[in-house]
Amino acid sequence: MRFRRFGRTEIQLPVISCGGMRYQHKWQDTDPEEIPADNQANLEATIQRAIELGINHIETARGYGTSEMQLGRILPSFPREKIVVQTKVAPKATAKEFLETFETSMKYLRLDYVDLLSLHGVNNRELLNWSLNRGGCLEAARSLQRQGRVRFIGFSTHATTDIILAAVQSGEFDYFNVHWYFVNHLNWPAIEAARQRDMGVFIISPNDKGGKLYEPPPKLVELCKPLSPMQFNDLYCLARPEVHTLSCGASRPTDFDEHIQALEHYENAAAVVAPIEARLREEMRRILGGDWCERWFERLPQYVDVPGEINLLEILRLWTYAKSLDMVAWGKMRYNLLGQAEHWFPGQNASKAGRLKLDGSIGGSPFAEQIPGILKEAHRMLYEKPVKRLSES
């Protein structure tokens, strides 16, 4: 395993972290006696394998159902100073409710303290205000820090870039969990701002939301050779010193193997990914044109400023990679969440685009004339039926 300094926390984190949202029994709390023995055994084997590999950062959340409860059966068995434990608690309207939720997390984890506490899902302006307002959740988290029950405080986010930048630029957080990878560059300004403040940067879901890379299309497999698409994406992210760790949401012990193989190229990651990236981008330019690939996102508003809250940026991003790299299955997985995932994946799909006046939203785009047709094509290509987030399904 390789390690990087997690910003001003000074924690040496493994560049692959063990995310805790895919090995648990249920997405809701349940009676501990109802947890199947085989499920618990698999979770514990996954954690054991992570530790064997040097992946000593275990990341979970109150919102991950039985994850904390089940981790509480194994984490106390390790020397406490040898593991880095992170949990996440969603911002609440009152500090009291936030603190009560944190106490539930600690009861389940059976630990005296967590190394990293994230405000989970700072995804819109209201949740940001709940976090930063006087007497709010951040103040509550600071009180826990003074008590020695939390070492460092960060936030996780699925927000639009402007909200993320506001949270980073507040200067109040030691680190953040954020989406950024080959198929999503929109949040790079927030990562640059974080580096200026010496914040830790944890990349959320590079394998799933970053392209459904555990089931890649044949075209992507061919273009990424000699690496797998998942290995390419790992090294693509880690080639940037601004990035410190990538989440592997393991569901079984062997889920780490492909990432460990990628680290064989860690020392020369930039050189290894360069020709692969060049091939991918050349294919994208061949299909879509270089101007589109370089500028498709320019002067497009966030969904809150679009009639019908159509999420133009996300729809055009999904279409761009689905159209050029055959990433249709991933595009469908994400597109059909629009309108169904609340603030976790906000905005609406393009089904009503033809009936709304979008001129004011797309008029500044260099592709204003093409966008209405692309929205129609994206809907035809990607729409199947609305789906719920994994935690609600």
XYZ file of C-alpha atoms in Angstrom:
393
model
C 0.000 0.000 0.000
C 1.038 3.576 -0.638
C 0.208 6.428 1.693
C -0.306 10.158 1.368
C -0.461 12.957 3.889
C -4.159 13.797 4.294
C -3.701 17.537 4.236
C -3.412 19.443 7.489
C -4.694 16.484 9.491
C -1.159 15.073 9.051
C -2.698 11.577 8.973
C -0.913 9.231 6.597
C -3.833 7.709 4.698
C -3.645 4.755 2.320
C -4.339 5.864 -1.246
C -7.150 3.279 -1.329
C -9.737 3.506 1.453
C -12.263 0.900 2.538
C -15.706 2.411 2.010
C -18.462 0.934 4.142
C -21.636 1.157 2.069
C -21.692 -2.140 0.168
C -20.991 -4.961 2.598
C -23.650 -4.259 5.203
C -26.799 -6.305 5.722
C -29.413 -3.553 5.332
C -29.734 0.124 4.523
C -31.850 0.582 7.638
C -31.077 -0.061 11.300
C -32.202 -3.469 12.438
C -32.082 -5.717 15.464
C -28.477 -6.972 15.746
C -29.823 -10.503 16.144
C -31.282 -10.291 12.619
C -27.923 -9.833 10.938
C -27.142 -13.088 9.093
C -23.986 -14.841 10.223
C -22.707 -15.212 6.670
C -23.140 -11.501 5.986
C -21.253 -10.569 9.146
C -18.519 -13.086 8.323
C -18.114 -11.577 4.851
C -17.881 -8.059 6.285
C -15.278 -9.115 8.802
C -13.283 -10.985 6.157
C -13.371 -7.846 3.997
C -12.038 -5.708 6.837
C -9.361 -8.269 7.665
C -8.252 -8.327 4.029
C -8.157 -4.526 3.919
C -5.925 -4.397 7.001
C -3.642 -7.101 5.560
C -3.178 -4.941 2.461
C -2.406 -1.823 4.504
C -5.844 -0.279 3.879
C -6.299 0.872 7.454
C -8.768 3.679 6.676
C -12.307 2.407 7.305
C -14.997 4.838 6.162
C -18.678 4.509 6.994
C -21.721 6.644 7.862
C -24.807 6.795 10.013
C -26.729 6.759 6.749
C -25.313 3.374 5.724
C -27.833 1.323 7.640
C -26.263 -1.519 9.598
C -22.706 -0.701 8.481
C -21.661 0.966 11.756
C -23.390 -1.681 13.844
C -21.594 -4.481 12.025
C -18.231 -2.710 12.042
C -18.597 -2.366 15.800
C -18.188 -6.127 16.075
C -14.688 -6.082 14.548
C -13.059 -2.637 14.752
C -12.462 -2.772 18.528
C -10.386 -5.911 17.986
C -7.637 -3.915 16.240
C -5.075 -1.750 18.061
C -6.857 1.601 18.015
C -3.805 3.564 16.879
C -3.387 1.265 13.862
C -6.718 2.105 12.227
C -8.181 5.364 10.922
C -11.955 5.394 11.337
C -14.234 7.853 9.610
C -17.965 8.148 10.013
C -20.406 10.683 8.644
C -23.470 12.321 10.181
C -25.873 14.338 8.056
C -26.406 18.010 8.911
C -29.524 18.564 10.981
C -31.696 21.606 11.601
C -30.527 21.651 15.232
C -27.230 20.861 16.914
C -29.110 18.728 19.429
C -30.359 16.365 16.733
C -26.889 16.211 15.162
C -25.292 15.275 18.484
C -27.937 12.645 19.215
C -27.265 11.058 15.830
C -23.518 11.082 16.493
C -24.113 9.268 19.784
C -25.942 6.534 17.881
C -22.935 6.160 15.587
C -20.538 5.825 18.495
C -22.777 3.338 20.294
C -22.756 1.119 17.212
C -19.044 1.539 16.414
C -18.061 0.753 20.034
C -15.174 3.225 19.876
C -14.140 6.034 22.208
C -13.401 8.375 19.314
C -13.347 8.613 15.536
C -10.390 10.026 13.676
C -12.503 11.717 11.020
C -16.055 13.010 11.337
C -17.775 14.272 8.187
C -20.904 16.339 7.893
C -22.563 13.969 5.472
C -24.151 15.297 2.311
C -23.637 19.054 2.359
C -25.536 19.085 -0.906
C -27.397 22.388 -1.041
C -27.461 25.866 0.457
C -29.829 24.934 3.294
C -27.633 22.049 4.451
C -24.564 24.269 4.194
C -26.288 26.844 6.387
C -27.303 24.189 8.911
C -23.629 23.255 9.036
C -22.047 26.705 9.311
C -24.633 28.842 11.087
C -23.902 29.966 14.606
C -25.009 27.214 16.998
C -25.182 24.761 14.098
C -23.721 21.352 13.333
C -20.138 22.470 12.879
C -20.121 24.066 16.318
C -21.512 20.821 17.709
C -18.763 18.861 15.972
C -16.166 21.239 17.421
C -17.486 20.513 20.899
C -16.956 16.807 20.239
C -13.449 17.597 19.047
C -12.667 19.434 22.280
C -13.884 16.394 24.204
C -11.424 14.174 22.327
C -14.182 12.166 20.642
C -13.364 13.473 17.164
C -9.899 14.265 15.850
C -10.664 16.106 12.600
C -13.789 17.481 10.929
C -14.690 17.488 7.253
C -17.687 17.225 4.978
C -18.900 15.001 2.173
C -20.797 16.410 -0.753
C -22.772 15.623 -3.877
C -23.485 19.319 -4.409
C -23.023 21.589 -7.374
C -19.561 23.109 -7.589
C -20.623 26.519 -6.299
C -21.900 25.010 -3.031
C -18.762 22.901 -2.645
C -16.565 25.944 -3.181
C -18.498 27.873 -0.547
C -17.915 25.082 1.980
C -14.217 24.799 1.127
C -13.676 28.552 1.151
C -15.278 28.844 4.584
C -11.960 27.563 5.906
C -13.810 25.576 8.553
C -13.046 22.032 7.391
C -9.934 19.865 7.513
C -10.883 17.680 4.546
C -13.726 16.759 2.230
C -15.188 13.815 0.308
C -15.961 14.821 -3.273
C -16.746 13.442 -6.735
C -13.959 13.858 -9.277
C -12.531 11.369 -11.799
C -12.059 10.875 -15.552
C -15.760 11.248 -16.378
C -16.312 14.224 -14.054
C -14.010 17.240 -14.049
C -16.602 19.757 -12.930
C -15.416 19.857 -9.305
C -11.727 20.405 -10.022
C -11.882 24.095 -8.960
C -13.025 22.941 -5.514
C -10.100 20.524 -5.268
C -7.686 23.300 -6.215
C -9.244 25.533 -3.560
C -8.893 22.713 -1.029
C -5.221 22.322 -1.813
C -4.672 26.036 -1.194
C -6.092 25.470 2.287
C -4.142 22.229 2.827
C -7.327 20.161 3.102
C -7.459 16.413 2.678
C -9.165 15.222 -0.517
C -11.079 11.922 -0.539
C -12.592 10.841 -3.870
C -16.086 9.365 -3.580
C -17.164 6.348 -5.635
C -14.609 6.380 -8.465
C -15.639 2.848 -9.468
C -19.431 3.224 -9.468
C -20.473 6.824 -10.018
C -17.134 7.252 -11.759
C -18.254 5.050 -14.650
C -19.678 1.762 -13.388
C -16.180 0.483 -14.056
C -16.795 -2.948 -12.543
C -18.955 -3.590 -15.652
C -17.180 -1.569 -18.350
C -18.311 -1.558 -21.995
C -16.048 -3.434 -24.445
C -15.001 -0.211 -26.151
C -13.706 1.236 -22.888
C -11.914 -2.002 -22.060
C -10.092 -1.929 -25.404
C -9.123 1.729 -25.168
C -7.744 1.347 -21.630
C -5.409 -1.575 -22.366
C -3.024 -2.702 -20.921
C -4.861 -1.495 -17.795
C -8.458 -2.204 -16.922
C -10.769 0.841 -16.922
C -10.861 0.702 -13.123
C -7.076 0.661 -12.886
C -6.802 3.503 -15.378
C -9.212 5.618 -13.360
C -7.323 4.885 -10.131
C -4.026 5.997 -11.612
C -5.613 8.912 -13.446
C -6.788 10.271 -10.084
C -3.640 9.414 -8.136
C -1.408 11.031 -10.749
C -2.578 14.319 -9.202
C -0.940 15.197 -5.879
C -4.060 17.169 -4.929
C -5.884 13.830 -4.498
C -5.066 11.798 -1.401
C -7.268 8.702 -1.316
C -9.874 6.868 -3.398
C -12.829 5.021 -1.934
C -13.216 1.337 -2.717
C -16.731 0.394 -1.673
C -15.859 -3.246 -1.157
C -18.591 -5.862 -0.956
C -16.213 -8.807 -0.528
C -12.516 -9.362 0.228
C -11.458 -9.752 -3.408
C -12.808 -6.334 -4.403
C -9.474 -4.758 -3.480
C -7.413 -6.914 -5.827
C -7.750 -4.887 -9.019
C -6.831 -1.679 -7.210
C -3.772 -3.264 -5.634
C -2.628 -4.367 -9.087
C -2.974 -0.781 -10.311
C -0.571 0.367 -7.602
C 2.208 -1.570 -9.313
C 2.355 1.520 -11.548
C 2.061 4.044 -8.717
C 5.547 5.559 -9.081
C 5.042 6.382 -12.767
C 1.277 6.794 -12.799
C 1.294 9.919 -14.973
C 3.420 8.283 -17.662
C 1.332 5.104 -17.654
C -2.024 6.849 -17.988
C -0.902 9.470 -20.533
C -1.162 7.299 -23.693
C -4.437 5.774 -22.505
C -5.916 9.174 -21.777
C -4.760 10.359 -25.197
C -6.568 7.446 -26.879
C -9.746 8.072 -24.923
C -9.780 11.765 -25.690
C -8.970 11.210 -29.347
C -11.932 8.854 -29.636
C -14.133 11.409 -27.907
C -12.980 14.089 -30.328
C -13.568 11.779 -33.270
C -17.170 11.161 -32.239
C -18.121 14.550 -30.802
C -15.581 17.041 -32.127
C -12.778 18.691 -30.244
C -14.675 21.912 -29.592
C -17.494 20.066 -27.809
C -15.122 17.945 -25.736
C -13.220 20.973 -24.508
C -16.071 23.426 -24.020
C -19.424 21.613 -23.619
C -19.891 22.866 -20.028
C -19.102 26.527 -20.685
C -21.588 29.102 -19.420
C -24.230 26.550 -18.487
C -26.201 27.345 -15.313
C -26.751 25.056 -12.354
C -30.080 23.226 -12.299
C -31.639 25.676 -9.824
C -31.443 28.391 -12.500
C -32.961 26.293 -15.316
C -36.720 26.122 -16.074
C -38.123 22.931 -14.629
C -34.792 22.450 -12.787
C -33.492 20.403 -15.710
C -29.954 19.405 -14.754
C -28.276 20.475 -17.985
C -24.729 19.962 -16.758
C -25.304 16.406 -15.584
C -27.352 15.374 -18.617
C -24.808 16.736 -21.075
C -21.969 15.155 -19.097
C -23.662 11.746 -19.145
C -24.451 12.057 -22.854
C -20.883 13.083 -23.675
C -19.334 9.903 -22.275
C -22.197 7.572 -23.197
C -22.157 8.768 -26.806
C -18.400 8.714 -27.322
C -17.195 5.821 -25.138
C -20.307 3.583 -25.114
C -20.807 4.195 -21.395
C -24.556 3.820 -21.798
C -25.185 1.474 -18.857
C -23.493 3.930 -16.507
C -25.369 6.809 -18.120
C -28.689 5.044 -17.580
C -27.845 4.264 -13.969
C -27.270 7.945 -13.267
C -29.834 9.523 -15.597
C -32.764 7.584 -14.190
C -31.995 8.879 -10.703
C -32.743 12.450 -11.771
C -35.894 13.557 -10.021
C -35.740 10.581 -7.647
C -32.710 11.173 -5.421
C -33.571 14.489 -3.737
C -30.458 16.526 -2.961
C -28.121 13.550 -3.449
C -28.447 13.790 -7.245
C -30.626 16.843 -7.792
C -32.505 18.254 -10.720
C -34.764 16.738 -13.353
C -34.198 14.773 -16.542
C -34.789 16.123 -20.044
C -38.280 14.689 -20.577
C -39.892 18.154 -20.490
C -37.104 20.051 -22.217
C -39.065 20.452 -25.427
C -41.962 22.134 -23.613
C -39.886 24.633 -21.642
C -38.227 27.832 -22.770
C -34.544 27.120 -22.261
C -33.168 29.978 -24.346
C -32.245 31.994 -21.296
C -30.393 29.025 -19.798
C -28.431 27.905 -22.836
C -28.118 31.180 -24.742
C -24.616 31.826 -23.443
C -23.368 28.384 -24.451
C -21.247 28.077 -27.597
C -23.503 25.123 -28.438
C -26.866 26.768 -27.838
C -28.246 25.588 -31.187
C -27.243 21.951 -30.673
C -28.230 21.513 -27.028
C -32.018 21.070 -27.515
C -31.395 18.211 -29.946
C -28.774 16.676 -27.665
C -31.189 16.755 -24.738
C -33.746 14.853 -26.805
C -31.145 12.310 -27.872
C -29.896 11.918 -24.309
C -33.411 11.166 -23.093
C -33.970 8.594 -25.855
C -30.606 6.985 -25.177
C -30.646 6.911 -21.382
C -34.207 6.931 -20.080
C -35.676 3.620 -18.895
C -37.657 4.159 -15.736
C -37.128 6.190 -12.579
C -35.031 4.447 -9.945
C -34.399 5.091 -6.276
C -31.051 5.630 -4.615
C -29.476 2.423 -3.357
C -30.198 3.430 0.234
C -33.922 3.759 -0.558
C -34.340 0.743 -2.817
